[in-house]
CSV table of C-alpha atoms in Angstrom, one decimal:
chain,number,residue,atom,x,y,z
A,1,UNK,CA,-168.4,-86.1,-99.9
A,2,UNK,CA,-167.2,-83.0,-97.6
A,3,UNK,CA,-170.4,-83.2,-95.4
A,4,UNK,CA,-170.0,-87.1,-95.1
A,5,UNK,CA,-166.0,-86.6,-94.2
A,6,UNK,CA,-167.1,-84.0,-91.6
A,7,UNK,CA,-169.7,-86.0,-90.3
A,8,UNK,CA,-167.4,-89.1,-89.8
A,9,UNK,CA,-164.6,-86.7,-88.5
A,10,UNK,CA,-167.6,-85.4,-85.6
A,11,UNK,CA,-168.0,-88.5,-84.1
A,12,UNK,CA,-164.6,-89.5,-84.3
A,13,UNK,CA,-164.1,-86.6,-82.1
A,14,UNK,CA,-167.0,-87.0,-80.0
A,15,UNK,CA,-165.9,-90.8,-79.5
A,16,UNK,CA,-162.0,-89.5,-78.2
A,17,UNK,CA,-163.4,-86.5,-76.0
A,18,UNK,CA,-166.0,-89.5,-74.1
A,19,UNK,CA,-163.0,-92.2,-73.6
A,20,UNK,CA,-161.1,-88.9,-72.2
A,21,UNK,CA,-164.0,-88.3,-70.1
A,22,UNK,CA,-164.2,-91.6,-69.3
A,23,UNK,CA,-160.5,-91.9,-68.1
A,24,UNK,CA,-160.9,-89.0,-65.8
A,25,UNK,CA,-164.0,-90.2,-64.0
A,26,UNK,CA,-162.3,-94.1,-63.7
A,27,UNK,CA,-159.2,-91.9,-62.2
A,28,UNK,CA,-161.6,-89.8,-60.1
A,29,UNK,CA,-163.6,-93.2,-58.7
A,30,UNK,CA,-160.0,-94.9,-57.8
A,31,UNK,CA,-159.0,-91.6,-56.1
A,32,UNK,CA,-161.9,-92.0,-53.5
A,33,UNK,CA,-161.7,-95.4,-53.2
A,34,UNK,CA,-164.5,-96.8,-55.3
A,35,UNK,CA,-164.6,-100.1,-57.3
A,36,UNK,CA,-166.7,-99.0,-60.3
A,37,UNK,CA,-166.7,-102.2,-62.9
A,38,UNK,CA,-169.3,-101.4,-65.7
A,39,UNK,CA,-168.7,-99.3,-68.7
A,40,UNK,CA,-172.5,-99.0,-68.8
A,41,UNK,CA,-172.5,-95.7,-66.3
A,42,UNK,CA,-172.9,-92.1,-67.1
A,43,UNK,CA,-170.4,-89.4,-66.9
A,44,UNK,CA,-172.7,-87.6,-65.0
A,45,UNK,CA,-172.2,-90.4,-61.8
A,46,UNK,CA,-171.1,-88.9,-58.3
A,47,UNK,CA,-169.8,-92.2,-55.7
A,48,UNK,CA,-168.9,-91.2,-52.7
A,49,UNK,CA,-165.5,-93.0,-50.7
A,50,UNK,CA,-165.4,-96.5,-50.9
A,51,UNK,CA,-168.2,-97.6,-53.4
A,52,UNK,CA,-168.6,-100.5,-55.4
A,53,UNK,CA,-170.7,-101.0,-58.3
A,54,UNK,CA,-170.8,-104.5,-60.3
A,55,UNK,CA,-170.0,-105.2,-64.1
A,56,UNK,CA,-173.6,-105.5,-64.6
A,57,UNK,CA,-174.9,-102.0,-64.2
A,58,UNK,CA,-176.6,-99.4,-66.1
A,59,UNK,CA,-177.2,-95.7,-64.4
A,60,UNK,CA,-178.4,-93.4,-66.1
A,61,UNK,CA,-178.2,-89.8,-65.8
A,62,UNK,CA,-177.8,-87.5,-62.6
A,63,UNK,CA,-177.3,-90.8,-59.8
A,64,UNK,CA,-175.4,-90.1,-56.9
A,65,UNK,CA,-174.3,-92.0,-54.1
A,66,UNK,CA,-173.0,-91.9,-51.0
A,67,UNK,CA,-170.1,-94.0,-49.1
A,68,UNK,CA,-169.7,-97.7,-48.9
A,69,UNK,CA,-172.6,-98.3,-50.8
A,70,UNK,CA,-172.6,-100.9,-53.0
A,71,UNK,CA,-174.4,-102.6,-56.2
A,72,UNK,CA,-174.3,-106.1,-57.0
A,73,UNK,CA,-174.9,-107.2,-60.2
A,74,UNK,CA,-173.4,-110.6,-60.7
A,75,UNK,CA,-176.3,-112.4,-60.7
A,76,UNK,CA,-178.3,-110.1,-63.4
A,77,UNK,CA,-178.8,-106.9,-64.8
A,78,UNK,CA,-179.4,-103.8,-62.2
A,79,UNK,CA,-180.7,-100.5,-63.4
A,80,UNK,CA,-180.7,-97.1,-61.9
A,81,UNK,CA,-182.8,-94.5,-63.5
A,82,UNK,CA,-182.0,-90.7,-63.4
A,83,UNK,CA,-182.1,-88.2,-61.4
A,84,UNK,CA,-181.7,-90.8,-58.6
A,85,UNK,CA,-180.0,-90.2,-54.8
A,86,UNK,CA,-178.9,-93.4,-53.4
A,87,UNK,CA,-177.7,-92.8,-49.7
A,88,UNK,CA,-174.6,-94.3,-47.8
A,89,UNK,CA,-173.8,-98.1,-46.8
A,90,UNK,CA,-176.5,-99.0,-49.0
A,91,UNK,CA,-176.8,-102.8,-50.3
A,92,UNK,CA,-178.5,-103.2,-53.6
A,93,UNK,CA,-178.7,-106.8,-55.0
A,94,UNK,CA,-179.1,-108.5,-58.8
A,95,UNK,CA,-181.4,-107.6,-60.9
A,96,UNK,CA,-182.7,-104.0,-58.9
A,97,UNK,CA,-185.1,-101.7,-61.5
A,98,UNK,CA,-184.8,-98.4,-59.4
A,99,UNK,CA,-186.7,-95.2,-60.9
A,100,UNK,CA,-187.2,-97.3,-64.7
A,101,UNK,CA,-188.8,-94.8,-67.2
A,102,UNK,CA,-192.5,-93.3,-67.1
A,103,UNK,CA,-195.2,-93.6,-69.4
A,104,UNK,CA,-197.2,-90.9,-68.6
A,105,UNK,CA,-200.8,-90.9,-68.0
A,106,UNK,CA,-201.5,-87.1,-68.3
A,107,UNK,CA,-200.4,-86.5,-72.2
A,108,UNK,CA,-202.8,-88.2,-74.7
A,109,UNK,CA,-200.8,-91.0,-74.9
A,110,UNK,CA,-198.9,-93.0,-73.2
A,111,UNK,CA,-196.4,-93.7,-76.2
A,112,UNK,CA,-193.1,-93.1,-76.1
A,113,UNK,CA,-192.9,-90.8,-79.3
A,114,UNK,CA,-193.4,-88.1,-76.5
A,115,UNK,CA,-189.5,-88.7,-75.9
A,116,UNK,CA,-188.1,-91.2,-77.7
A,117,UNK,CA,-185.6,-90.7,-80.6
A,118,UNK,CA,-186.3,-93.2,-83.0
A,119,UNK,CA,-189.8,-92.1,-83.4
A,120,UNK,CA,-188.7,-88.2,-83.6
A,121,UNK,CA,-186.3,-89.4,-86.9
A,122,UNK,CA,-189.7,-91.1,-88.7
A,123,UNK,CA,-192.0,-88.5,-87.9
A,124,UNK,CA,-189.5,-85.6,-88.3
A,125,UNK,CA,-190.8,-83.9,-85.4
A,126,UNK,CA,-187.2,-83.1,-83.8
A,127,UNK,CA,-188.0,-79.7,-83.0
A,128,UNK,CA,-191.2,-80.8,-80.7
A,129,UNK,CA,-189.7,-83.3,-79.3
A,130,UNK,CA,-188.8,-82.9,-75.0
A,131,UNK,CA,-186.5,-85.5,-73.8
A,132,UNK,CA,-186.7,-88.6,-71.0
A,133,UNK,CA,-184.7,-86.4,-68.7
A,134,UNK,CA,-187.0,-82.5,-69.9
A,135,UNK,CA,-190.0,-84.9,-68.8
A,136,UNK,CA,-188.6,-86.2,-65.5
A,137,UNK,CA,-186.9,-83.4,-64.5
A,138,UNK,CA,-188.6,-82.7,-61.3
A,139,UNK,CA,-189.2,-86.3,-60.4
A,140,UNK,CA,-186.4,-87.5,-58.3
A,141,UNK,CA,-186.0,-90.6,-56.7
A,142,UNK,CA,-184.7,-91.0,-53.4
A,143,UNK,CA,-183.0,-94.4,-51.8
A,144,UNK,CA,-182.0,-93.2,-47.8
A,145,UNK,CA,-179.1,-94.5,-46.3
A,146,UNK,CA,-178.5,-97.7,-44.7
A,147,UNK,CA,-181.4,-99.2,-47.3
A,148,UNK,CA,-180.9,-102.9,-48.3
A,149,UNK,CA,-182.8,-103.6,-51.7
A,150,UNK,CA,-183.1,-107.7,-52.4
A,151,UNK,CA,-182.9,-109.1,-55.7
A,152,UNK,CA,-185.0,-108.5,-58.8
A,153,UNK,CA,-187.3,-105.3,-56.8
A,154,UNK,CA,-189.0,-102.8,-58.7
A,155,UNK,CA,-188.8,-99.1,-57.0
A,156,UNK,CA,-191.3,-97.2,-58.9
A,157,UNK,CA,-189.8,-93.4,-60.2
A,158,UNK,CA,-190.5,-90.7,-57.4
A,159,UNK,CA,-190.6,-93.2,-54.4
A,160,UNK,CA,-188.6,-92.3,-51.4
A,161,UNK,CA,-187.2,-95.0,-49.0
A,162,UNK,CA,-186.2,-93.9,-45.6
A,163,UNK,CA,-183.5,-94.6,-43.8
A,164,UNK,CA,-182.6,-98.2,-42.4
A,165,UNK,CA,-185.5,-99.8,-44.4
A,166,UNK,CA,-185.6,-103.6,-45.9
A,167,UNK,CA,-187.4,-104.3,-49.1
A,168,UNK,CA,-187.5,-108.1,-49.4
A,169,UNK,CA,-186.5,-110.3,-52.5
A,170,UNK,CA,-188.8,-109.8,-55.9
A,171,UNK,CA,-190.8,-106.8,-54.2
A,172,UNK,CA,-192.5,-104.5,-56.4
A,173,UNK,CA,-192.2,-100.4,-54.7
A,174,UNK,CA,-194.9,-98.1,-55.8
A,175,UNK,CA,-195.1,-95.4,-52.2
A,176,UNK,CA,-192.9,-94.4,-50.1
A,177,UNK,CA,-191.4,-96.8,-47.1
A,178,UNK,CA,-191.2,-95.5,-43.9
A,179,UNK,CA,-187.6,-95.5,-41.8
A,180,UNK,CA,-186.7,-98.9,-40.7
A,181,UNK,CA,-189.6,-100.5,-42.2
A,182,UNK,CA,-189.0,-104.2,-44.0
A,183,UNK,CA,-191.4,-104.5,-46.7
A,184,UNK,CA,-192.0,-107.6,-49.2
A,185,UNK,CA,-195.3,-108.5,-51.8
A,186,UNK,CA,-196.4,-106.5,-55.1
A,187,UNK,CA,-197.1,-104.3,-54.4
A,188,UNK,CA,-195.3,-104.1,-51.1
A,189,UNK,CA,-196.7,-103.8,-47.9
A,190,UNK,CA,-194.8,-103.4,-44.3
A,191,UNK,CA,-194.0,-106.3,-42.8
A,192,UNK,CA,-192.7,-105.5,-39.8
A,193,UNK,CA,-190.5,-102.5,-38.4
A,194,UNK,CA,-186.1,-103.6,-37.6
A,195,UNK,CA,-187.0,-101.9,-34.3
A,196,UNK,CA,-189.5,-101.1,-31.7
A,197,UNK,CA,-190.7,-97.5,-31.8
A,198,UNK,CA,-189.2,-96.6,-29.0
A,199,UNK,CA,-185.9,-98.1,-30.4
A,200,UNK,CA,-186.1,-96.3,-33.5
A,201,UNK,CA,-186.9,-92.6,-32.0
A,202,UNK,CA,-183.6,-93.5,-30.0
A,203,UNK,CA,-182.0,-94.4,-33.2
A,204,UNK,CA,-183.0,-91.0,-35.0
A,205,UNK,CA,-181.6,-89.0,-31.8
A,206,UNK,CA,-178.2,-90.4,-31.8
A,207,UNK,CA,-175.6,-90.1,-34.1
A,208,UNK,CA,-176.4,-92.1,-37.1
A,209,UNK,CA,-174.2,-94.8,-38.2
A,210,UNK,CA,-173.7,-93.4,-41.7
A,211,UNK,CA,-172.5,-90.1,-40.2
A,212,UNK,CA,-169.6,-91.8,-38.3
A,213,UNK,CA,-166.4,-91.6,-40.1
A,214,UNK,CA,-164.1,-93.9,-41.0
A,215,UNK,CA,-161.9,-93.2,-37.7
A,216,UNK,CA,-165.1,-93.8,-35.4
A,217,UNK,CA,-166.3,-96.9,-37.3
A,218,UNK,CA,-162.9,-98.4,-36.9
A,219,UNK,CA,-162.6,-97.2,-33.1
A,220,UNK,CA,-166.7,-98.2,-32.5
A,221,UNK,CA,-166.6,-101.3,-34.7
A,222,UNK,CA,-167.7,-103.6,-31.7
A,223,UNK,CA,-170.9,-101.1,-31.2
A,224,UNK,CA,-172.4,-101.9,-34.4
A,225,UNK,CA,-173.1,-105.7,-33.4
A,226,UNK,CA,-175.3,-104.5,-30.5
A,227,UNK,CA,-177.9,-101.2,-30.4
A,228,UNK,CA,-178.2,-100.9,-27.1
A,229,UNK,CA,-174.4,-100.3,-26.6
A,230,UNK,CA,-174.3,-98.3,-30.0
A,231,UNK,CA,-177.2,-96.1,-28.4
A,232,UNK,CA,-175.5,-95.6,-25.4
A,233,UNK,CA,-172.3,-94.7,-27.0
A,234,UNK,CA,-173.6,-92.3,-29.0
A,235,UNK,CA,-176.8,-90.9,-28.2
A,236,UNK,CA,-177.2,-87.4,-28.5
């Protein structure tokens, strides 16, 4: 009777110290700006200024992500896997998978009992047992900045997207996409590039528009409808 009062009392505790936790990071979001709207999101979560993520989304742990990006999931479910770095003025639509979990082909099987609770409890092997984020611990995904995701993609877990890249509606990401590349298919395939070559090297050599701060955006707004005059206002 002691050991089930204790018990109860434990996660009683552990239920108060989360919603303080909780609190702290709602307070910490608003401080900086950000628009965080789903209780779905780990403690763990670093926004940057400015942020907005819908109702509808689940991150898991060890995401960051950086200023005036933004996640919408009004139109269905979007998840972010850990150990993910999502870069600034980012648009990610509905229904976005990004780094789901791995079944791995290099154990002897591809189960989930390598990781997964409920099978640890049935075969009491507790002690053995590494979890999701032991087993993908050095396999970080990487969204650059400037990135716009369309609805319902898949981004497989260790892919890197580069800066100023498009990845069309329903798209299914299993390498990494190059800088300014707009991709589309399953699995995708480049497209296109948002620039000519010599547009882009000029691009890379000036002062990136994710760099400029909220001062120079307001003074440059105008610059950002046209790359010619944003190049020649600040090229390097």
């Amino acid at each position: 009777m002691i050991n089930l009062l204790i018990s109860i009392l434990a996660k009683i505790l552990s239920r108060i110290s989360k919603l303080i936790l909780n609190i702290k990071k709602r307070k910490e979001y608003k401080r900086v700006g950000s628009i965080v709207d789903s209780k779905n999101i780990d403690l763990s979560f670093i926004c940057g200024n400015y942020c907005r993520v819908g109702r509808d989304t689940v991150i898991e742990k060890n995401v960051i992500m950086g200023r005036l990006s933004y996640i919408n999931s009004d139109m269905g479910k979007t998840y972010i896997g850990s150990n993910v770095k999502i870069g600034s003025l980012c648009s990610i639509s509905s229904g976005v998978i990004i780094a789901p979990v791995n079944h791995y082909l290099n154990y002897v099987t591809t189960h989930p009992l390598l990781y997964n609770s409920y099978y640890s409890s049935i075969l009491n092997i507790n002690s053995n047992l590494l979890s999701q984020q032991e087993l993908d611990a050095n396999v970080s995904t990487v969204i650059g900045n400037d990135v716009w995701i369309g609805a319902n993609v898949i981004i497989k877990r260790g892919v890197t997207i580069g800066d100023g890249a498009v990845i069309g509606a329903g798209s299914i990401i299993t390498k990494d996409i190059p800088s300014y590349a707009v991709v589309a298919g399953v699995p995708a395939k480049i497209i296109k590039y948002r620039f000519s070559k010599d547009v882009i090297e000029s691009l890379k050599d000036s002062k990136n528009v994710w760099e400029l701060s909220t001062s120079e955006l307001e003074e440059n707004f105008s610059h950002l409808y046209d790359v010619e005059k944003y190049l020649n206002r600040f090229k390097l």
